[in-house]
Short mmCIF file of C-alpha atoms in Angstrom, two decimals:
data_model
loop_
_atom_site.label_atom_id
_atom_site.label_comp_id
_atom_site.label_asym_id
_atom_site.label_seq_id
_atom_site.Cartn_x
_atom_site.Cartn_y
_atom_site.Cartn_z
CA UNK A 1464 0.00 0.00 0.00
CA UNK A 1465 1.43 3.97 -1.20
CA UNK A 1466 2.25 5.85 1.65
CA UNK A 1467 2.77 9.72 2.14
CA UNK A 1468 5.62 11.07 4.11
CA UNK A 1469 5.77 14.45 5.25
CA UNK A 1470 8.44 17.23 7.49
CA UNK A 1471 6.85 19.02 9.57
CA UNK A 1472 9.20 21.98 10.76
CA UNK A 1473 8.96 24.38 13.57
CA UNK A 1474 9.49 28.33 12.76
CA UNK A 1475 10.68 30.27 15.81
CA UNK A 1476 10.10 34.08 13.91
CA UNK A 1477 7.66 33.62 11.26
CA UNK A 1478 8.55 37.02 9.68
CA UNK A 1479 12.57 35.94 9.24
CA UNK A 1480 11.19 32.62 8.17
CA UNK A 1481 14.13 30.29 9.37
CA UNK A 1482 12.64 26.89 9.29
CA UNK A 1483 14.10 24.10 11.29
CA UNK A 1484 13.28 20.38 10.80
CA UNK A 1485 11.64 18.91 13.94
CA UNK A 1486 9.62 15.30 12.82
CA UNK A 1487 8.69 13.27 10.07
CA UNK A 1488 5.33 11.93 9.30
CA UNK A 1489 4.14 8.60 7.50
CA UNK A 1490 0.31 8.74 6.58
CA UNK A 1491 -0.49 5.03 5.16
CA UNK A 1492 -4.42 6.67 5.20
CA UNK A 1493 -5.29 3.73 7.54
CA UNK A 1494 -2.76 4.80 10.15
CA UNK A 1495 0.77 6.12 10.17
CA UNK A 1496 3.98 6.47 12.29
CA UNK A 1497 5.28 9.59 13.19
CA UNK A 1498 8.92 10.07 14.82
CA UNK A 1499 9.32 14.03 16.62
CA UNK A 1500 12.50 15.60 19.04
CA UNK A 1501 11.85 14.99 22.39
CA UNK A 1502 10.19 11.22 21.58
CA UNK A 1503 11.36 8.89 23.76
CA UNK A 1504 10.52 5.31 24.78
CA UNK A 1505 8.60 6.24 27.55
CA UNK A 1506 6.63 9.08 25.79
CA UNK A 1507 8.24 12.37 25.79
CA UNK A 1508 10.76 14.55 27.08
CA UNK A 1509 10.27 18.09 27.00
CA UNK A 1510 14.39 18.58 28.43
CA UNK A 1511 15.19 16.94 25.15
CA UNK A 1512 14.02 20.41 23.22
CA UNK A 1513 14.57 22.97 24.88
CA UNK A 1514 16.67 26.02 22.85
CA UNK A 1515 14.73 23.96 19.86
CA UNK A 1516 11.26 25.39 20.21
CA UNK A 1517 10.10 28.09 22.92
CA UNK A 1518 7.32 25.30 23.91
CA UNK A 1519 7.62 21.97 24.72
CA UNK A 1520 3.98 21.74 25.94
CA UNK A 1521 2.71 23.02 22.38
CA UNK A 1522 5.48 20.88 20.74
CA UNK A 1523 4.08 17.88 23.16
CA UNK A 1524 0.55 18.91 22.16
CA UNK A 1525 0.84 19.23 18.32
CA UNK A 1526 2.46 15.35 18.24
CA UNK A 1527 -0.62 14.47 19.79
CA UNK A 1528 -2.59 16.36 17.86
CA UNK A 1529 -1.42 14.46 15.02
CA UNK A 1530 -0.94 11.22 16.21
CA UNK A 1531 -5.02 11.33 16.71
CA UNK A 1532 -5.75 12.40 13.12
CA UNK A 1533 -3.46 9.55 11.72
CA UNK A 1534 -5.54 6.87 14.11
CA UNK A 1535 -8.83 8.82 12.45
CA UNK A 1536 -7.37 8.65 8.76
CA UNK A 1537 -8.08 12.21 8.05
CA UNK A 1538 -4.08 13.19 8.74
CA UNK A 1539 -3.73 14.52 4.57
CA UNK A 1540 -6.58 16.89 5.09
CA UNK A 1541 -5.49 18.46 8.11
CA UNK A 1542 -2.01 18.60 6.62
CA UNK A 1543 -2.96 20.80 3.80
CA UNK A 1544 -4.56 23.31 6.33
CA UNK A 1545 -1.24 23.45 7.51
CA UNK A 1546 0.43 23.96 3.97
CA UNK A 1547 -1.81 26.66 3.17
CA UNK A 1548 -1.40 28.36 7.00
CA UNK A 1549 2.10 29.58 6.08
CA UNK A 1550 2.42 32.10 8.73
CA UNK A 1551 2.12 29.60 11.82
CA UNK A 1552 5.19 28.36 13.73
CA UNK A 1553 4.47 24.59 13.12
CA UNK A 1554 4.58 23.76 9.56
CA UNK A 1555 3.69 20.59 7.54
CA UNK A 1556 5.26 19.81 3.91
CA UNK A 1557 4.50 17.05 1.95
CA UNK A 1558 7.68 15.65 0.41
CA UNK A 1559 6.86 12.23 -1.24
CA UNK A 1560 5.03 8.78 -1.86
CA UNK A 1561 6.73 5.12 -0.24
CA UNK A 1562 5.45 2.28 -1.91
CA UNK A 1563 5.13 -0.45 1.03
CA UNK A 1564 8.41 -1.38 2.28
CA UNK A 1565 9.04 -1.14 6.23
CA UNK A 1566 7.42 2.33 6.92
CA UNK A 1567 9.12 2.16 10.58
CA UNK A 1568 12.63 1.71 9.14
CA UNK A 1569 11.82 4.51 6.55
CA UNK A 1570 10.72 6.70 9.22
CA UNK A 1571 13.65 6.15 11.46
CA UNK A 1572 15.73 6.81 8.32
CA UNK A 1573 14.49 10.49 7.45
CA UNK A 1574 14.52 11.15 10.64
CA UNK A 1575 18.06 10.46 11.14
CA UNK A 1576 18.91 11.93 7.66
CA UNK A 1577 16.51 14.80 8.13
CA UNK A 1578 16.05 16.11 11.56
CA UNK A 1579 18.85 17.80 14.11
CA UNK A 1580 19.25 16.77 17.15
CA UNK A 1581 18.16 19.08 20.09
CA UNK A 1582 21.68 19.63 21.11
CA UNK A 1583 22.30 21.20 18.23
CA UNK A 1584 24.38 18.48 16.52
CA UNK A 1585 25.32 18.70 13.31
CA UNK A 1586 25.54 16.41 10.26
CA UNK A 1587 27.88 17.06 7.69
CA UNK A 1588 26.61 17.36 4.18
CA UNK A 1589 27.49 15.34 1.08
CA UNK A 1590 29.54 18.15 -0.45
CA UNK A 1591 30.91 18.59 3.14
CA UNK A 1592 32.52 15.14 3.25
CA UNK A 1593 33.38 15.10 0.13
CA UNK A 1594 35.31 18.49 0.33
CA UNK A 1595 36.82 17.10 3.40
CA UNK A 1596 37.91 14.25 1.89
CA UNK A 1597 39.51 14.86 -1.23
CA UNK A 1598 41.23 18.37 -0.36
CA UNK A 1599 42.17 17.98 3.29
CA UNK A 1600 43.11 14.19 3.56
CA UNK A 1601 44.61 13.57 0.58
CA UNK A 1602 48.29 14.94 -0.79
CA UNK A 1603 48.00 15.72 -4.45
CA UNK A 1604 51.59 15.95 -5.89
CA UNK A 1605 53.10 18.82 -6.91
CA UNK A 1606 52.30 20.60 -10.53
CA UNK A 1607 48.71 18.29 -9.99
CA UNK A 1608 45.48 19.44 -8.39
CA UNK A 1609 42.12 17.99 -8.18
CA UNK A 1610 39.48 19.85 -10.17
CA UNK A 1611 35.46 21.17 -9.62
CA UNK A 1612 32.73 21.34 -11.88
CA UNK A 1613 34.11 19.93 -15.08
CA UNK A 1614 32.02 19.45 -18.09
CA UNK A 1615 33.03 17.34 -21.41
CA UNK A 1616 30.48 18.04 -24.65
CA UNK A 1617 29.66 14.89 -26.52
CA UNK A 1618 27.75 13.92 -29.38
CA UNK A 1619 24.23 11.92 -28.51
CA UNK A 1620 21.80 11.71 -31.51
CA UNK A 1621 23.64 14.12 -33.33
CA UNK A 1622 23.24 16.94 -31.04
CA UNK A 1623 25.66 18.04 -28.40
CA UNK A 1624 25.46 17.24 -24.84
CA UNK A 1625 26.90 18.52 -22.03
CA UNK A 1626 27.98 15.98 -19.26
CA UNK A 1627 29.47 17.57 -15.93
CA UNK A 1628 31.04 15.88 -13.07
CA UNK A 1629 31.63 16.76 -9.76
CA UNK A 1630 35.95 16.38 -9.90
CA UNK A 1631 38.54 15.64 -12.10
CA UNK A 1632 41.82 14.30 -11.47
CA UNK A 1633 44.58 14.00 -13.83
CA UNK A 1634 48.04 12.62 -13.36
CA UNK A 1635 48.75 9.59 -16.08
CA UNK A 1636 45.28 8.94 -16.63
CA UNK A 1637 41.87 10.46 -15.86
CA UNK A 1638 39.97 9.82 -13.03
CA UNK A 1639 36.39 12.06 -12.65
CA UNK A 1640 34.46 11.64 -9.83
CA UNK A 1641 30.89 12.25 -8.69
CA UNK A 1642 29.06 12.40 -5.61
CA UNK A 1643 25.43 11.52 -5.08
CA UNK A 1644 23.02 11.00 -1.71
CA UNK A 1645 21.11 7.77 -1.63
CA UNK A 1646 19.01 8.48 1.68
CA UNK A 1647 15.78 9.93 -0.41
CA UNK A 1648 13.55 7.41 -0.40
CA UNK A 1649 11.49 8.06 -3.56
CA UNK A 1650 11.94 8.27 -7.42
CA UNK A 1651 14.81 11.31 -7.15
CA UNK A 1652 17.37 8.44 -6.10
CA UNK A 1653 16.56 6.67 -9.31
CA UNK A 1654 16.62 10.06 -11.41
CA UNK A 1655 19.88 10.89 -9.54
CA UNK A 1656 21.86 7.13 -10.51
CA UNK A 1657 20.28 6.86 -13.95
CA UNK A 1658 21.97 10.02 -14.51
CA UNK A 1659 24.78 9.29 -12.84
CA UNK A 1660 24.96 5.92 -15.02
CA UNK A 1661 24.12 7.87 -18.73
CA UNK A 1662 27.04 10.62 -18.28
CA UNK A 1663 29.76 7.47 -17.45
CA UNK A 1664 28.42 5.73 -20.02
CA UNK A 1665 27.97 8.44 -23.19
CA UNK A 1666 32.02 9.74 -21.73
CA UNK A 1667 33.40 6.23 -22.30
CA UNK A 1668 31.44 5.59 -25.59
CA UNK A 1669 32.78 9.34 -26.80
CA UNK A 1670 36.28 8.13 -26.91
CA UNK A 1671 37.86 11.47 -26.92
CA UNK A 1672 39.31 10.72 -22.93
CA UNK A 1673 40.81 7.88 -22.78
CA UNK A 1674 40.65 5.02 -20.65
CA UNK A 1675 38.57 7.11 -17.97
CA UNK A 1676 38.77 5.97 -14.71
CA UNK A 1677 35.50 6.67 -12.42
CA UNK A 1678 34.75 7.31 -8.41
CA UNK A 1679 31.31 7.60 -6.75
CA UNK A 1680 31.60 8.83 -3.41
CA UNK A 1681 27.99 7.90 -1.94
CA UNK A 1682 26.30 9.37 1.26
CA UNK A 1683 23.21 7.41 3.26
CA UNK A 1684 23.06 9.77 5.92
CA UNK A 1685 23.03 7.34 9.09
CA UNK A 1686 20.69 4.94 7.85
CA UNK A 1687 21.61 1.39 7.30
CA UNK A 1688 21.94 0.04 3.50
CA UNK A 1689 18.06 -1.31 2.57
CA UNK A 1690 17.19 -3.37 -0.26
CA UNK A 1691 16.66 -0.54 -3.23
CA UNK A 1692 20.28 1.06 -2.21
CA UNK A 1693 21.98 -2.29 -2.47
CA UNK A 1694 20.33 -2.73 -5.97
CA UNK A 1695 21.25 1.17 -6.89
CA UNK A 1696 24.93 0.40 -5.54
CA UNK A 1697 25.30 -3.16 -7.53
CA UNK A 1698 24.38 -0.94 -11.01
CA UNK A 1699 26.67 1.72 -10.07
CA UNK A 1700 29.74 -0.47 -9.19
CA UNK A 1701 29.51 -2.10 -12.79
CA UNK A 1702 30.69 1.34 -13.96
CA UNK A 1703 32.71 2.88 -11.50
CA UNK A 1704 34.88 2.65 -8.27
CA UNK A 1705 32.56 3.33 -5.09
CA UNK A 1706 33.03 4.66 -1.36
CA UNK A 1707 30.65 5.31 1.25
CA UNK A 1708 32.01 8.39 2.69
CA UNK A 1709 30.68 7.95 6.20
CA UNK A 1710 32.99 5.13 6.43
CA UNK A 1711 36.54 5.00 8.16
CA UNK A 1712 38.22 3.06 5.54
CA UNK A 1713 37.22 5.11 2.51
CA UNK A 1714 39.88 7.98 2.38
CA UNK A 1715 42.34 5.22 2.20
CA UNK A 1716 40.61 3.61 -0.59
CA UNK A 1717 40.13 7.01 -2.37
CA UNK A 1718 43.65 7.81 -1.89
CA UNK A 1719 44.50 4.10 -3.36
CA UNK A 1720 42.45 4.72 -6.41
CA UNK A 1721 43.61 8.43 -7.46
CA UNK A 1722 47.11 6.79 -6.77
CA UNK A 1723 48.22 9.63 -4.10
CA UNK A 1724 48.70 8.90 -0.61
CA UNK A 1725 47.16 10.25 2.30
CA UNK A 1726 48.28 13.44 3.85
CA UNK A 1727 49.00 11.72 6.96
CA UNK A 1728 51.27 8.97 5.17
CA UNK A 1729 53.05 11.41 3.29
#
C-alpha cells in the first residue's frame, strides 16, 4: 500500500522565516507512524528540546494532535490546512510517496537523515565530506590538483550534450568523480543514478578521454543500507569505483584509487 511522508518543521520568527526540521510523518491513510525531538521510549521529554522550540507543551501537544488524526485517517486533510497556514510556527510539507516497504525503518531513516538533534548536533553534508575528503586528507603531488565542476560536450543523436562531473583528477590517466546522496527514499534516487549511469556511459562511448577511470563517493546519511540502495549500488559499481564516505576506511581507498597517498602517510 502507497504511503505519504511528510516534514513538519517548527518556525521560531515567522517574519525571518528560518525553518528548522523537527519530525517526520508517514500517513499510510489507515494509520501512520510519526517520529518528533523529544520522543522517547517512555513518551516524551520536553528537556530533550529545549533552545529547539520556545514550547515543549505546544510541541508535546501538536504530536498528539497528530498522532489522533493519523488513528482517524483524516491526517492529509489536516495537513494541507497546515500547507496553506504559512504564517504559523508549526509547519507541515508534503515531500513524497513510499510504496510499502518497512514504513518504521523509513521513518527512522528520514529522521536520522533529516532532523537535528536538540543539542544542536550537526551532520555534515554530502559536499561537506566530500570536500573534506579529497582536499584535506589527501596529498596531491606537486604541478597536480584535483578539479570542480568539469564538463566534457559529446555527441548523442547528433546533437551536443553537455555531461558535468563533480571532480577531475589528472596525473597519467583520468579519473572524474561524482558524488550523489542515496538516503531519499522516492523516485529522485533513481533520477539521480540513472543520470549518474548515462554521463559514465555516453564519456566512455565518446572516446575522446581515454581510458577514464571513475569514483562515486555515496552518502546514506546514518541509515543502514536497505534493499533498493543495495540494488542502486550493484548498477553503479559495474561502472565505476565506489566509497561510502561515512565510512573510516574510505579515504584510504580514495587515496589508493587516485594513486596519491594520504596526507598523513606522506
Amino acid at each position: 500500500m502507497a504511503a505519504n511522508w511528510y516534514l513538519v518543521k517548527y518556525v521560531p520568527d515567522p517574519f525571518r522565516d528560518e525553518p528548522r526540521n523537527v519530525g517526520v510523518v508517514i500517513d499510510s491513510g489507515e494509520g501512520g507512524i510519526l517520529r518528533f525531538i523529544g520522543q522517547t521510549k517512555d513518551g516524551f521529554d520536553g528537556r530533550k528540546v529545549r533552545g529547539v522550540v520556545r514550547s515543549s507543551k505546544t510541541l508535546r501537544a501538536w504530536i498528539e494532535y497528530i498522532e489522533y488524526q493519523l488513528q482517524s485517517g483524516t491526517f492529509a486533510e489536516h495537513a494541507e490546512l497546515s500547507i496553506s497556514r504559512s504564517m504559523n510556527s508549526y509547519r507541515i510539507e508534503k515531500r513524497g510517496a513510499l510504496l510499502g516497504g518497512d514504513l518504521q525503518g523509513a521513518a527512522d531513516e528520514l529522521f536520522r537523515d533529516l532532523v537535528s538533534d536538540a543539542d544542536g548536533a550537526h551532520q555534515a553534508t554530502i559536499d561537506e565530506l566530500a570536500n573534506q575528503l579529497l582536499f584535506r586528507k589527501l596529498r596531491v603531488p606537486a604541478g597536480h590538483k584535483i578539479e570542480k565542476d568539469v564538463r566534457y560536450q559529446v555527441d548523442w543523436n547528433g546533437e551536443p550534450r553537455d555531461l558535468p562531473f563533480d571532480y577531475r583528477y589528472q596525473n597519467g590517466k583520468t579519473t572524474l568523480l561524482d558524488k550523489i546522496t542515496l538516503s531519499t527514499p522516492d523516485k529522485t534516487v533513481s533520477q539521480r543514478v540513472n543520470d549518474l549511469l548515462f554521463r559514465i556511459e555516453h564519456l566512455q562511448r565518446d572516446g575522446r578521454v581515454q581510458n577514464p577511470s571513475f569514483v562515486t563517493l555515496y552518502d546514506m546519511g546514518k541509515g543502514a543500507r536497505t534493499g533498493p540502495v543495495e540494488g542502486h549500488l550493484r548498477a553503479i559499481e559495474k561502472m565505476s569505483h565506489t566509497f561510502n564516505l561515512r565510512n573510516e576506511e574510505t579515504p584510504g581507498e580514495v587515496a589508493q584509487a587516485l594513486g596519491v597517498p594520504l596526507l598523513q602517510d606522506a
